[in-house]
mmCIF file of C-alpha atoms in Angstrom:
data_model
loop_
_atom_site.group_PDB
_atom_site.id
_atom_site.type_symbol
_atom_site.label_atom_id
_atom_site.label_comp_id
_atom_site.label_asym_id
_atom_site.label_seq_id
_atom_site.Cartn_x
_atom_site.Cartn_y
_atom_site.Cartn_z
ATOM 1 C CA MET A 1 88.668 116.201 86.364
ATOM 2 C CA LEU A 2 90.350 114.461 83.450
ATOM 3 C CA GLY A 3 91.575 111.757 85.852
ATOM 4 C CA VAL A 4 88.067 110.868 86.984
ATOM 5 C CA PHE A 5 86.771 110.957 83.395
ATOM 6 C CA LEU A 6 89.508 108.556 82.306
ATOM 7 C CA SER A 7 88.826 106.283 85.264
ATOM 8 C CA LEU A 8 85.201 106.079 84.160
ATOM 9 C CA MET A 9 85.820 105.522 80.462
ATOM 10 C CA ALA A 10 89.129 103.627 80.388
ATOM 11 C CA GLY A 11 87.548 100.203 80.693
ATOM 12 C CA HIS A 12 85.129 100.870 77.837
ATOM 13 C CA PHE A 13 87.855 102.077 75.463
ATOM 14 C CA GLY A 14 90.701 99.777 76.472
ATOM 15 C CA LEU A 15 92.740 102.579 78.059
ATOM 16 C CA GLY A 16 93.161 100.974 81.474
ATOM 17 C CA ARG A 17 96.643 99.675 80.662
ATOM 18 C CA VAL A 18 97.997 102.773 78.921
ATOM 19 C CA SER A 19 100.892 104.554 80.619
ATOM 20 C CA ILE A 20 99.841 107.362 83.020
ATOM 21 C CA VAL A 21 96.165 106.582 82.450
ATOM 22 C CA SER A 22 96.640 103.288 84.314
ATOM 23 C CA SER A 23 97.676 105.119 87.489
ATOM 24 C CA LEU A 24 94.775 107.559 87.272
ATOM 25 C CA VAL A 25 92.357 104.684 86.805
ATOM 26 C CA ALA A 26 93.704 102.827 89.841
ATOM 27 C CA GLY A 27 93.375 105.930 92.016
ATOM 28 C CA ARG A 28 89.713 106.573 91.245
ATOM 29 C CA ASN A 29 88.560 106.301 94.874
ATOM 30 C CA ALA A 30 90.894 109.028 96.114
ATOM 31 C CA LEU A 31 90.337 111.178 93.029
ATOM 32 C CA THR A 32 86.589 111.057 93.562
ATOM 33 C CA ALA A 33 86.939 112.081 97.192
ATOM 34 C CA GLY A 34 89.207 114.928 96.110
ATOM 35 C CA TYR A 35 86.638 116.216 93.645
ATOM 36 C CA VAL A 36 83.933 116.105 96.283
ATOM 37 C CA GLY A 37 86.190 118.268 98.441
ATOM 38 C CA VAL A 38 86.772 120.707 95.567
ATOM 39 C CA ALA A 39 83.012 120.917 94.911
ATOM 40 C CA VAL A 40 82.421 121.749 98.582
ATOM 41 C CA GLY A 41 85.151 124.375 98.362
ATOM 42 C CA PHE A 42 83.464 126.022 95.376
ATOM 43 C CA GLY A 43 80.173 125.957 97.248
ATOM 44 C CA LEU A 44 81.690 127.795 100.194
ATOM 45 C CA LEU A 45 83.411 130.258 97.870
ATOM 46 C CA GLY A 46 80.110 131.000 96.169
ATOM 47 C CA ILE A 47 78.555 131.884 99.511
ATOM 48 C CA PHE A 48 81.107 134.589 100.269
ATOM 49 C CA TRP A 49 82.122 135.783 96.776
ATOM 50 C CA THR A 50 78.861 137.182 95.473
ATOM 51 C CA ARG A 51 80.357 138.885 92.392
ATOM 52 C CA GLY A 52 81.750 135.655 91.006
ATOM 53 C CA ARG A 53 78.959 133.411 92.194
ATOM 54 C CA GLN A 54 77.773 132.484 88.696
ATOM 55 C CA GLN A 55 81.225 131.385 87.504
ATOM 56 C CA VAL A 56 81.861 129.528 90.743
ATOM 57 C CA ALA A 57 78.520 127.740 90.423
ATOM 58 C CA VAL A 58 79.430 126.467 86.949
ATOM 59 C CA PHE A 59 82.698 124.991 88.198
ATOM 60 C CA GLY A 60 81.110 123.633 91.351
ATOM 61 C CA ILE A 61 78.293 121.892 89.510
ATOM 62 C CA SER A 62 80.781 120.415 87.031
ATOM 63 C CA PHE A 63 82.809 118.886 89.846
ATOM 64 C CA VAL A 64 79.652 117.583 91.510
ATOM 65 C CA LEU A 65 78.531 115.871 88.305
ATOM 66 C CA VAL A 66 81.910 114.247 87.648
ATOM 67 C CA ALA A 67 82.243 113.117 91.262
ATOM 68 C CA THR A 68 78.705 111.709 91.175
ATOM 69 C CA CYS A 69 79.395 109.708 88.015
ATOM 70 C CA SER A 70 82.634 108.367 89.449
ATOM 71 C CA GLY A 71 80.932 107.588 92.728
ATOM 72 C CA PHE A 72 78.338 105.600 90.803
ATOM 73 C CA GLY A 73 81.150 103.540 89.292
ATOM 74 C CA ILE A 74 82.605 102.924 92.751
ATOM 75 C CA ALA A 75 79.180 101.862 94.008
ATOM 76 C CA ILE A 76 78.831 99.367 91.157
ATOM 77 C CA GLY A 77 82.122 97.754 92.162
ATOM 78 C CA GLY A 78 81.043 97.868 95.778
ATOM 79 C CA ILE A 79 82.828 98.678 99.033
ATOM 80 C CA SER A 80 81.314 95.907 101.111
ATOM 81 C CA ASN A 81 83.536 93.701 103.238
ATOM 82 C CA ASP A 82 82.448 90.183 104.194
ATOM 83 C CA PHE A 83 83.115 88.560 107.514
ATOM 84 C CA PRO A 84 85.173 85.444 106.645
ATOM 85 C CA ALA A 85 82.898 82.502 105.924
ATOM 86 C CA ARG A 86 82.872 79.715 108.493
ATOM 87 C CA THR A 87 85.148 76.783 107.788
ATOM 88 C CA VAL A 88 83.598 74.062 105.652
ATOM 89 C CA SER A 89 85.360 70.854 104.681
ATOM 90 C CA GLY A 90 86.568 70.954 101.102
ATOM 91 C CA ASP A 91 86.746 74.743 100.877
ATOM 92 C CA LEU A 92 89.870 76.573 99.835
ATOM 93 C CA ARG A 93 90.565 79.299 102.396
ATOM 94 C CA ILE A 94 93.072 81.611 100.769
ATOM 95 C CA LEU A 95 95.018 84.359 102.525
ATOM 96 C CA SER A 96 97.159 86.669 100.396
ATOM 97 C CA TRP A 97 99.379 89.356 101.889
ATOM 98 C CA ASN A 98 102.075 91.425 100.241
ATOM 99 C CA ILE A 99 104.357 92.063 103.209
ATOM 100 C CA ASN A 100 106.843 94.015 101.055
ATOM 101 C CA GLY A 101 109.732 91.712 101.812
ATOM 102 C CA ASP A 102 109.998 91.770 105.570
ATOM 103 C CA LEU A 103 107.879 94.699 106.757
ATOM 104 C CA VAL A 104 105.697 92.190 108.599
ATOM 105 C CA SER A 105 107.114 89.480 110.820
ATOM 106 C CA ALA A 106 106.605 85.785 110.172
ATOM 107 C CA GLU A 107 104.818 85.597 113.529
ATOM 108 C CA GLN A 108 102.231 88.153 112.390
ATOM 109 C CA VAL A 109 101.595 86.348 109.117
ATOM 110 C CA ALA A 110 101.171 83.030 110.914
ATOM 111 C CA ALA A 111 98.773 84.608 113.408
ATOM 112 C CA VAL A 112 96.546 86.069 110.664
ATOM 113 C CA ALA A 113 96.580 82.744 108.797
ATOM 114 C CA HIS A 114 95.570 80.901 111.957
ATOM 115 C CA MET A 115 92.889 83.462 112.832
ATOM 116 C CA ASN A 116 91.216 82.933 109.458
ATOM 117 C CA ASP A 117 91.814 79.171 109.357
ATOM 118 C CA ALA A 118 93.607 79.570 106.018
ATOM 119 C CA ASN A 119 94.763 76.447 104.225
ATOM 120 C CA ILE A 120 96.548 78.409 101.494
ATOM 121 C CA VAL A 121 98.804 81.401 102.179
ATOM 122 C CA VAL A 122 100.174 83.474 99.299
ATOM 123 C CA LEU A 123 103.069 85.872 99.835
ATOM 124 C CA PRO A 124 103.605 87.932 96.664
ATOM 125 C CA ASP A 125 106.725 89.621 98.060
ATOM 126 C CA ALA A 126 108.625 87.970 100.907
ATOM 127 C CA THR A 127 112.285 87.575 101.808
ATOM 128 C CA TYR A 128 114.050 84.260 102.148
ATOM 129 C CA SER A 129 114.516 84.656 105.909
ATOM 130 C CA THR A 130 110.842 85.518 106.500
ATOM 131 C CA VAL A 131 109.624 82.501 104.534
ATOM 132 C CA VAL A 132 112.022 80.150 106.318
ATOM 133 C CA GLN A 133 110.812 81.445 109.682
ATOM 134 C CA LEU A 134 107.201 81.067 108.570
ATOM 135 C CA ALA A 135 107.827 77.480 107.514
ATOM 136 C CA ASP A 136 109.075 76.740 111.032
ATOM 137 C CA LEU A 137 106.003 78.398 112.549
ATOM 138 C CA MET A 138 103.611 76.526 110.246
ATOM 139 C CA PRO A 139 105.013 72.974 110.048
ATOM 140 C CA ALA A 140 101.775 71.568 108.609
ATOM 141 C CA PHE A 141 102.275 73.719 105.493
ATOM 142 C CA THR A 142 104.469 73.103 102.456
ATOM 143 C CA VAL A 143 106.344 76.063 100.990
ATOM 144 C CA SER A 144 106.459 76.355 97.192
ATOM 145 C CA PRO A 145 108.805 76.868 95.507
ATOM 146 C CA THR A 146 111.791 75.936 97.682
ATOM 147 C CA PRO A 147 112.959 79.189 99.323
ATOM 148 C CA THR A 148 115.973 80.879 97.727
ATOM 149 C CA GLU A 149 117.522 84.323 97.983
ATOM 150 C CA ARG A 150 116.272 85.193 94.469
ATOM 151 C CA GLN A 151 112.671 84.032 94.762
ATOM 152 C CA GLU A 152 110.169 86.637 95.964
ATOM 153 C CA THR A 153 106.748 85.001 95.575
ATOM 154 C CA TYR A 154 105.657 81.963 97.570
ATOM 155 C CA VAL A 155 102.663 79.720 98.242
ATOM 156 C CA LEU A 156 102.179 77.822 101.485
ATOM 157 C CA THR A 157 99.674 74.972 101.316
ATOM 158 C CA SER A 158 98.250 72.917 104.146
ATOM 159 C CA SER A 159 98.868 69.172 104.277
ATOM 160 C CA ASP A 160 95.079 68.805 104.473
ATOM 161 C CA LEU A 161 94.931 69.626 100.756
ATOM 162 C CA GLY A 162 96.891 66.510 99.840
ATOM 163 C CA ARG A 163 100.050 66.137 97.818
ATOM 164 C CA LEU A 164 100.896 69.284 95.890
ATOM 165 C CA GLN A 165 103.802 69.903 93.563
ATOM 166 C CA SER A 166 105.596 73.105 92.684
ATOM 167 C CA VAL A 167 106.328 73.523 88.973
ATOM 168 C CA PRO A 168 108.588 76.129 87.337
ATOM 169 C CA ALA A 169 106.872 79.370 86.388
ATOM 170 C CA ASP A 170 107.392 80.328 82.751
ATOM 171 C CA GLY A 171 106.148 83.909 82.852
ATOM 172 C CA PRO A 172 108.089 87.113 82.165
ATOM 173 C CA SER A 173 109.050 87.527 85.860
ATOM 174 C CA SER A 174 109.659 83.989 87.096
ATOM 175 C CA THR A 175 111.025 84.991 90.527
ATOM 176 C CA LYS A 176 107.746 86.826 91.140
ATOM 177 C CA GLU A 177 105.568 83.886 90.138
ATOM 178 C CA ALA A 178 104.807 80.540 91.751
ATOM 179 C CA ILE A 179 102.723 77.663 90.388
ATOM 180 C CA VAL A 180 101.414 74.776 92.461
ATOM 181 C CA VAL A 181 99.610 71.797 90.959
ATOM 182 C CA SER A 182 98.240 68.489 92.235
ATOM 183 C CA ALA A 183 97.018 65.228 90.796
ATOM 184 C CA SER A 184 93.592 66.835 90.554
ATOM 185 C CA PRO A 185 92.934 70.520 89.783
ATOM 186 C CA PRO A 186 92.884 73.387 90.519
ATOM 187 C CA ARG A 187 96.118 74.956 89.401
ATOM 188 C CA LEU A 188 97.152 77.551 91.955
ATOM 189 C CA ILE A 189 99.244 80.472 90.737
ATOM 190 C CA ALA A 190 100.707 83.268 92.835
ATOM 191 C CA ILE A 191 101.989 86.434 91.220
ATOM 192 C CA HIS A 192 103.473 89.836 91.949
ATOM 193 C CA VAL A 193 102.899 91.998 88.885
ATOM 194 C CA ALA A 194 105.378 94.795 88.140
ATOM 195 C CA GLN A 195 104.337 98.347 88.949
ATOM 196 C CA PRO A 196 103.162 100.615 86.129
ATOM 197 C CA VAL A 197 105.625 103.490 85.726
ATOM 198 C CA LEU A 198 105.579 106.826 83.920
ATOM 199 C CA ARG A 199 108.326 105.832 81.495
ATOM 200 C CA GLY A 200 106.271 102.905 80.242
ATOM 201 C CA ASN A 201 104.122 99.950 81.212
ATOM 202 C CA SER A 202 105.771 97.224 79.132
ATOM 203 C CA GLN A 203 106.732 94.946 82.047
ATOM 204 C CA TRP A 204 103.401 95.523 83.807
ATOM 205 C CA ASN A 205 101.493 94.743 80.633
ATOM 206 C CA ALA A 206 103.610 91.651 79.965
ATOM 207 C CA ASP A 207 102.930 90.333 83.472
ATOM 208 C CA LEU A 208 99.189 90.982 83.172
ATOM 209 C CA ALA A 209 99.081 89.383 79.723
ATOM 210 C CA TRP A 210 100.761 86.256 81.110
ATOM 211 C CA ALA A 211 98.316 86.155 84.022
ATOM 212 C CA GLU A 212 95.430 86.556 81.612
ATOM 213 C CA SER A 213 96.664 83.679 79.446
ATOM 214 C CA GLU A 214 97.114 81.427 82.498
ATOM 215 C CA CYS A 215 93.532 82.174 83.518
ATOM 216 C CA ARG A 216 92.289 80.794 80.216
ATOM 217 C CA VAL A 217 93.285 77.334 81.463
ATOM 218 C CA PRO A 218 90.226 75.748 83.121
ATOM 219 C CA ASN A 219 90.138 75.291 86.891
ATOM 220 C CA THR A 220 92.743 77.917 87.713
ATOM 221 C CA ILE A 221 93.059 80.122 90.781
ATOM 222 C CA LEU A 222 95.336 83.146 90.467
ATOM 223 C CA VAL A 223 96.281 85.129 93.564
ATOM 224 C CA GLY A 224 98.510 88.034 94.472
ATOM 225 C CA ASP A 225 99.428 91.670 94.035
ATOM 226 C CA PHE A 226 98.469 92.712 90.511
ATOM 227 C CA ASN A 227 99.236 96.425 90.902
ATOM 228 C CA ALA A 228 95.986 96.821 88.976
ATOM 229 C CA THR A 229 92.313 97.281 89.697
ATOM 230 C CA VAL A 230 89.438 95.672 87.809
ATOM 231 C CA ASP A 231 89.196 98.995 85.950
ATOM 232 C CA ASN A 232 92.698 98.291 84.635
ATOM 233 C CA PHE A 233 91.540 94.793 83.665
ATOM 234 C CA GLY A 234 88.687 96.395 81.749
ATOM 235 C CA GLN A 235 86.100 94.132 83.406
ATOM 236 C CA SER A 236 85.478 92.130 86.574
ATOM 237 C CA SER A 237 87.455 89.166 85.272
ATOM 238 C CA LEU A 238 90.835 88.381 83.737
ATOM 239 C CA GLY A 239 91.003 85.737 81.053
ATOM 240 C CA GLY A 240 88.610 83.059 82.262
ATOM 241 C CA CYS A 241 88.937 83.908 85.968
ATOM 242 C CA ASN A 242 86.413 85.936 87.927
ATOM 243 C CA ASP A 243 87.551 88.496 90.469
ATOM 244 C CA ALA A 244 86.454 87.278 93.904
ATOM 245 C CA ALA A 245 85.993 90.808 95.239
ATOM 246 C CA SER A 246 83.726 91.738 92.333
ATOM 247 C CA THR A 247 81.482 88.742 92.925
ATOM 248 C CA ARG A 248 81.025 89.888 96.535
ATOM 249 C CA LYS A 249 80.507 93.601 95.700
ATOM 250 C CA ALA A 250 83.879 94.555 97.199
ATOM 251 C CA ALA A 251 85.789 95.510 94.055
ATOM 252 C CA SER A 252 86.205 99.134 95.191
ATOM 253 C CA THR A 253 87.489 98.318 98.693
ATOM 254 C CA GLY A 254 91.097 99.496 98.804
ATOM 255 C CA THR A 255 93.926 97.132 99.710
ATOM 256 C CA TRP A 256 96.756 99.671 99.307
ATOM 257 C CA PRO A 257 98.049 101.793 100.943
ATOM 258 C CA THR A 258 97.224 101.055 104.565
ATOM 259 C CA PHE A 259 97.493 104.728 105.574
ATOM 260 C CA LEU A 260 94.361 105.485 103.546
ATOM 261 C CA ALA A 261 90.922 104.261 104.554
ATOM 262 C CA PRO A 262 89.726 101.279 102.468
ATOM 263 C CA ALA A 263 87.140 103.513 100.781
ATOM 264 C CA LEU A 264 89.955 105.742 99.477
ATOM 265 C CA GLY A 265 92.650 103.187 98.675
ATOM 266 C CA MET A 266 93.445 101.211 95.547
ATOM 267 C CA PRO A 267 92.021 97.665 95.259
ATOM 268 C CA ILE A 268 95.108 96.153 93.601
ATOM 269 C CA ASP A 269 95.372 92.807 95.426
ATOM 270 C CA HIS A 270 93.185 90.066 93.986
ATOM 271 C CA ILE A 271 92.017 86.487 94.213
ATOM 272 C CA LEU A 272 90.796 85.287 90.807
ATOM 273 C CA ALA A 273 89.154 81.939 90.150
ATOM 274 C CA SER A 274 87.681 79.973 87.266
ATOM 275 C CA PRO A 275 83.852 79.932 87.123
ATOM 276 C CA ASN A 276 83.678 76.446 88.664
ATOM 277 C CA TRP A 277 84.604 78.022 92.022
ATOM 278 C CA LEU A 278 81.968 79.731 94.148
ATOM 279 C CA VAL A 279 83.190 82.655 96.238
ATOM 280 C CA ARG A 280 81.588 82.193 99.648
ATOM 281 C CA SER A 281 83.230 85.283 101.126
ATOM 282 C CA PHE A 282 85.844 87.913 100.305
ATOM 283 C CA THR A 283 87.448 90.023 103.002
ATOM 284 C CA VAL A 284 89.889 92.908 103.017
ATOM 285 C CA ILE A 285 91.425 92.502 106.467
ATOM 286 C CA THR A 286 91.660 95.928 108.064
ATOM 287 C CA ASP A 287 92.865 95.127 111.579
ATOM 288 C CA GLN A 288 96.485 94.780 110.433
ATOM 289 C CA ASP A 289 96.900 98.365 109.238
ATOM 290 C CA SER A 290 99.361 99.104 112.045
ATOM 291 C CA SER A 291 101.460 95.999 111.312
ATOM 292 C CA GLY A 292 103.947 97.935 109.210
ATOM 293 C CA ALA A 293 102.660 96.558 105.921
ATOM 294 C CA ARG A 294 101.768 98.815 103.017
ATOM 295 C CA HIS A 295 99.176 96.332 101.750
ATOM 296 C CA ARG A 296 96.166 94.945 103.562
ATOM 297 C CA PRO A 297 95.852 91.166 103.599
ATOM 298 C CA ILE A 298 92.931 89.729 101.654
ATOM 299 C CA PHE A 299 91.056 86.516 102.324
ATOM 300 C CA ALA A 300 88.574 84.447 100.338
ATOM 301 C CA ALA A 301 86.710 81.229 100.995
ATOM 302 C CA LEU A 302 86.103 79.275 97.787
ATOM 303 C CA ALA A 303 83.899 76.219 97.304
ATOM 304 C CA GLU A 304 83.932 74.056 94.203
ATOM 305 C CA ARG A 305 80.588 74.130 92.443
#
């Protein structure tokens, strides 16, 4: 019960990035479902255990109230899931998929990108060999930065977007960051934030703080695996960037892990954009759950206002 309470109040009191609490906050969907199950269990127990019915009722009602409050929070974030918006000239069509190194083949990634007519593909965690294969499969795309054995995070951009340039990332985890710029904005940043751990969240917090500072730069789009929900952010934005899922009432739709239904999973993969970008659609792609990936791919269509 404490976990659900913290998930409800963490954002209001700035607790979303505190060690241990951060994990409870991120798991609010599953926790809420668990408390619903416990409340049902108490209800059934009260039917058969007449002597203890009063005590059971107190516990049962308590769990119902907490689950209801948490469910209200989930409903505010929303669990909707858009069908990808039709292709419009000038839109940025962004696909992001943490394939956990090489759990998903380059062929599968290319197929999903093609299916959604993506002109930007972000891979927060991909191996050198997978990225090289993907570059061969998608010759009209430029890979940034240049693939190396050390680099983990990549951005592939279509030639239709014009001349883009990769610049060195200066964050706390440079091999898990990628920055692409062009003669005209936006700045496109890909990131794979460290996981929060029980022994401390210093690296996770440092990564999120860097992402937040980058989002204060106008006309920025930040994409990737944040290992954080908007509850961890404390609001539906980070720095000056709005969470695309939140704008489309999908902020509670889980992207990890794939073995849990989206309504139970953690929404930790994000596409964030400065306010000058309109989110035409946001989609958690669910038909790749059997691909071997632990994360679901996400897709957003953005139009400049």
